[in-house]
mmCIF file of C-alpha atoms in Angstrom:
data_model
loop_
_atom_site.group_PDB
_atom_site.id
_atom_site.type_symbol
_atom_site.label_atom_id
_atom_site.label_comp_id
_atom_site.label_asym_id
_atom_site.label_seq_id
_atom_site.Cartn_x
_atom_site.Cartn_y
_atom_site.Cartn_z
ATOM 1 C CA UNK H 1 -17.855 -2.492 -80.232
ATOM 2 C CA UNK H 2 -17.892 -5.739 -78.048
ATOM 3 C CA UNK H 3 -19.130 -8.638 -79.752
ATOM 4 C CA UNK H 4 -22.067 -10.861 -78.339
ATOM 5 C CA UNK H 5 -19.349 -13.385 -76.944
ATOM 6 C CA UNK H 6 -16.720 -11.204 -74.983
ATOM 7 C CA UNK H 7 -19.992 -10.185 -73.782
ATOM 8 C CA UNK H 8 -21.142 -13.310 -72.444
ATOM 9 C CA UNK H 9 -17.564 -14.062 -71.140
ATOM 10 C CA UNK H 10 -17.442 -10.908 -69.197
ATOM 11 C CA UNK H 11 -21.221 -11.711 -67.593
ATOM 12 C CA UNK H 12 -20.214 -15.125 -66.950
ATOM 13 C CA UNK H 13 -16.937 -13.704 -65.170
ATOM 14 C CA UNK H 14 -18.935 -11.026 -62.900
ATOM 15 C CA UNK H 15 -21.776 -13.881 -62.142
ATOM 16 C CA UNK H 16 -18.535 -16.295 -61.069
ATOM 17 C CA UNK H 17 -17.629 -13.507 -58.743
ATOM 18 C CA UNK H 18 -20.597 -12.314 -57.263
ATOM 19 C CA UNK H 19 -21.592 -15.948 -56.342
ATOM 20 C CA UNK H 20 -17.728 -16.063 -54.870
ATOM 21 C CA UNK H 21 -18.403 -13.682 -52.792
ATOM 22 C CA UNK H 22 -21.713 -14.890 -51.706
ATOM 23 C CA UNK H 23 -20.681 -18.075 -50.567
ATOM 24 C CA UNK H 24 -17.954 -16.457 -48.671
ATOM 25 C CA UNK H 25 -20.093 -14.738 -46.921
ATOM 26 C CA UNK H 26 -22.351 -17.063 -46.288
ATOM 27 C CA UNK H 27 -19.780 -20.273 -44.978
ATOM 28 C CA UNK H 28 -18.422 -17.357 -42.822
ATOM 29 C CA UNK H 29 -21.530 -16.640 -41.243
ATOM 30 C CA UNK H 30 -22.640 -20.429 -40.939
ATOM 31 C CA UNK H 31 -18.793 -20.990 -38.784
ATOM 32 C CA UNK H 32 -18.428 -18.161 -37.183
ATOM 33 C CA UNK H 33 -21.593 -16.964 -34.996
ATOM 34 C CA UNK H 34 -21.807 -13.238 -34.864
ATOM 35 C CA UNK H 35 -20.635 -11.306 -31.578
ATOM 36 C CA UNK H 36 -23.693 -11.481 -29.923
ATOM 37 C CA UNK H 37 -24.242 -15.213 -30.071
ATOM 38 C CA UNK H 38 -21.438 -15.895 -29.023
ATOM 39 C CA UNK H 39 -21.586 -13.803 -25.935
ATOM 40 C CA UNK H 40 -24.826 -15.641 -24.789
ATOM 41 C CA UNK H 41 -23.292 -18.825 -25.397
ATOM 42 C CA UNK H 42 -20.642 -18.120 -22.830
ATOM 43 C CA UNK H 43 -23.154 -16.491 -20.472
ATOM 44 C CA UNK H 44 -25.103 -19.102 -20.705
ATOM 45 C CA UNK H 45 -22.460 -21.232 -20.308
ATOM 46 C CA UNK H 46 -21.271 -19.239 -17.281
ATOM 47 C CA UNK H 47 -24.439 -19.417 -15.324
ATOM 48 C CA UNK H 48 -25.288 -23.301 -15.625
ATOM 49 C CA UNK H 49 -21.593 -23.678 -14.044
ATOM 50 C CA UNK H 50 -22.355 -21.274 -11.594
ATOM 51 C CA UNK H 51 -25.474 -23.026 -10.843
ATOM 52 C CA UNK H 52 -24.199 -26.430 -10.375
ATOM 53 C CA UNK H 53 -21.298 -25.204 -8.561
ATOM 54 C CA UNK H 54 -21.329 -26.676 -4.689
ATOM 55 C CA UNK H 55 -19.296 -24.791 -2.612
ATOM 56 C CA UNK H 56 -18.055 -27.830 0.133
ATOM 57 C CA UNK H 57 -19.328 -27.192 3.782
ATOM 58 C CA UNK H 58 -16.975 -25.520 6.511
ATOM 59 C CA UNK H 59 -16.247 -27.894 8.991
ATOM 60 C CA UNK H 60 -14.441 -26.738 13.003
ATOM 61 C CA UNK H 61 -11.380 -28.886 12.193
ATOM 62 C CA UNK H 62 -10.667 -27.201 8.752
ATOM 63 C CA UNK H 63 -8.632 -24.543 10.351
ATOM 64 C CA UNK H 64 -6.110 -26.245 12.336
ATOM 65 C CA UNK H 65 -2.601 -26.990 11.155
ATOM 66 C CA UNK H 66 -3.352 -23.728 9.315
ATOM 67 C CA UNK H 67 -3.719 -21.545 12.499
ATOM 68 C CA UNK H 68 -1.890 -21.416 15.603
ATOM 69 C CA UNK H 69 -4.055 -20.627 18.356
ATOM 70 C CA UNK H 70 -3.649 -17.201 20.176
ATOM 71 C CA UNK H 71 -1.708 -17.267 23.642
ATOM 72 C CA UNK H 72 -1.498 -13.644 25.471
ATOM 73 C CA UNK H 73 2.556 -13.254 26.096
ATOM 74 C CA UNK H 74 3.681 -12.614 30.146
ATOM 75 C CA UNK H 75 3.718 -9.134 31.027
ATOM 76 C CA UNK H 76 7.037 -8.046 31.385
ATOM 77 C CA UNK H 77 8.566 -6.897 34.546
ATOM 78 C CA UNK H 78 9.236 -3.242 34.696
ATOM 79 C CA UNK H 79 12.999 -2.312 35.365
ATOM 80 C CA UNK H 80 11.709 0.301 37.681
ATOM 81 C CA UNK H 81 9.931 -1.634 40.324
ATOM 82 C CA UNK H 82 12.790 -4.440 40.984
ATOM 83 C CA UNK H 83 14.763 -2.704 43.316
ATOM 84 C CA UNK H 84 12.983 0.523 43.915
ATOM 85 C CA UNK H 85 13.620 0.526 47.534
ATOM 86 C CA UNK H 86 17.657 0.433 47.326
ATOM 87 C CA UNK H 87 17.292 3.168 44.629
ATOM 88 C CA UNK H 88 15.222 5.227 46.643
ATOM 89 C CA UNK H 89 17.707 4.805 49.207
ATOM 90 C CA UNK H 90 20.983 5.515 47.006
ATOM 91 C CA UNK H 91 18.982 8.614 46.006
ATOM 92 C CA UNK H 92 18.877 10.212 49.372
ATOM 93 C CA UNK H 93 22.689 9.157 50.618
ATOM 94 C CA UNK H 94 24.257 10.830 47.080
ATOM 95 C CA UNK H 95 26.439 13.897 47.826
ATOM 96 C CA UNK H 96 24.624 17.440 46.173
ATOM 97 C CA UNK H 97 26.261 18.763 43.872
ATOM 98 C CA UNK H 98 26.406 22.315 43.158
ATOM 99 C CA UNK H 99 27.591 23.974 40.178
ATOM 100 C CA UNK H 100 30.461 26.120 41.247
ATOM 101 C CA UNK H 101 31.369 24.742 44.129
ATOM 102 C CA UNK H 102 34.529 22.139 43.218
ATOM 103 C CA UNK H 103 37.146 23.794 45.032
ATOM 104 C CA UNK H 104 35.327 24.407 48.127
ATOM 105 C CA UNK H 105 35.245 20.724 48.268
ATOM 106 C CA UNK H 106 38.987 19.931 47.636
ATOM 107 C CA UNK H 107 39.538 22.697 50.656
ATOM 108 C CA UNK H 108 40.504 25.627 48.737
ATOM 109 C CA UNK H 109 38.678 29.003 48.972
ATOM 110 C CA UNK H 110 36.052 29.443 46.253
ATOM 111 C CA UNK H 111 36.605 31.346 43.375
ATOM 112 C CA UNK H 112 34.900 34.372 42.681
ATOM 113 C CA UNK H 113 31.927 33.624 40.639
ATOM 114 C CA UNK H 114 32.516 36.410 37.615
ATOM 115 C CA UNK H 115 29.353 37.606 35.787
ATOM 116 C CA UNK H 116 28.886 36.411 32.613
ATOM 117 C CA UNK H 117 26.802 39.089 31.634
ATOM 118 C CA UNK H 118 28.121 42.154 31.039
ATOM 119 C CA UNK H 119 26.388 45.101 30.167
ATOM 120 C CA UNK H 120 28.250 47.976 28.250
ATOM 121 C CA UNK H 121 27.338 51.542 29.166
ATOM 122 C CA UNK H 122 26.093 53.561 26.199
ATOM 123 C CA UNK H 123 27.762 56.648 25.236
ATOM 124 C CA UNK H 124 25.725 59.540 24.403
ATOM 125 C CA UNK H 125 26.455 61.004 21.025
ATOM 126 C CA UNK H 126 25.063 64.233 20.633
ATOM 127 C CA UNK H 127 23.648 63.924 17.353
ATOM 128 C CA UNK H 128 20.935 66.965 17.314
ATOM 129 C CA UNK H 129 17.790 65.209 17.350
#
């Protein structure tokens, strides 16, 4: 079996390990705050900025430089109503034209206007019904 000293050896190792671990744990703990410390330090952190924050005044003269002011542009003149008279006049002197009529105009007889539309006549098939 184990003799009293590899005994003692062996508790002194686990004891040298245990306590290892332990102060590990505990230097990590004393660093590091956990999660939820650390949130309300930045929350708290947050809201005495936000509370000393002092948002500067708005003054009339801040906005120009940075914004032209607003003119309404001319209204345009309509193309119609400049010479409507002349127009109206041009209008009523035109020659008509008629579709069909060309070679009246150049004196020669008008052509006889053929219809387009021709309807074939159906042949009756006697077919018994």
């Amino acid at each position: 079996m184990l003799s009293p000293l590899s005994r003692a050896v062996s508790a002194r190792k686990a004891v040298a390990a245990v306590s290892r671990v332990a102060s590990r744990n505990a230097v990590r703990t004393f660093i590091a705050p956990t999660v939820s410390r650390r949130a309300d330090f930045v929350q708290e952190l947050y809201l005495k900025e936000l509370k000393a924050y002092k948002p500067t005044p708005i003054k009339e003269t801040d906005s120009v430089g940075q914004v032209s002011t607003f003119n309404a542009p001319k209204t345009p003149k309509s193309p119609e109503e400049a010479d409507l008279t002349s127009s109206l006049k041009e209008y009523e002197s035109m020659a008509v034209e008629v579709e069909g009529s060309e070679g009246a105009e150049a004196g020669q007889p008008a052509a006889a206007i053929e219809d387009w539309l021709v309807e074939e006549e159906e042949e009756e098939h006697a077919h018994g019904h």
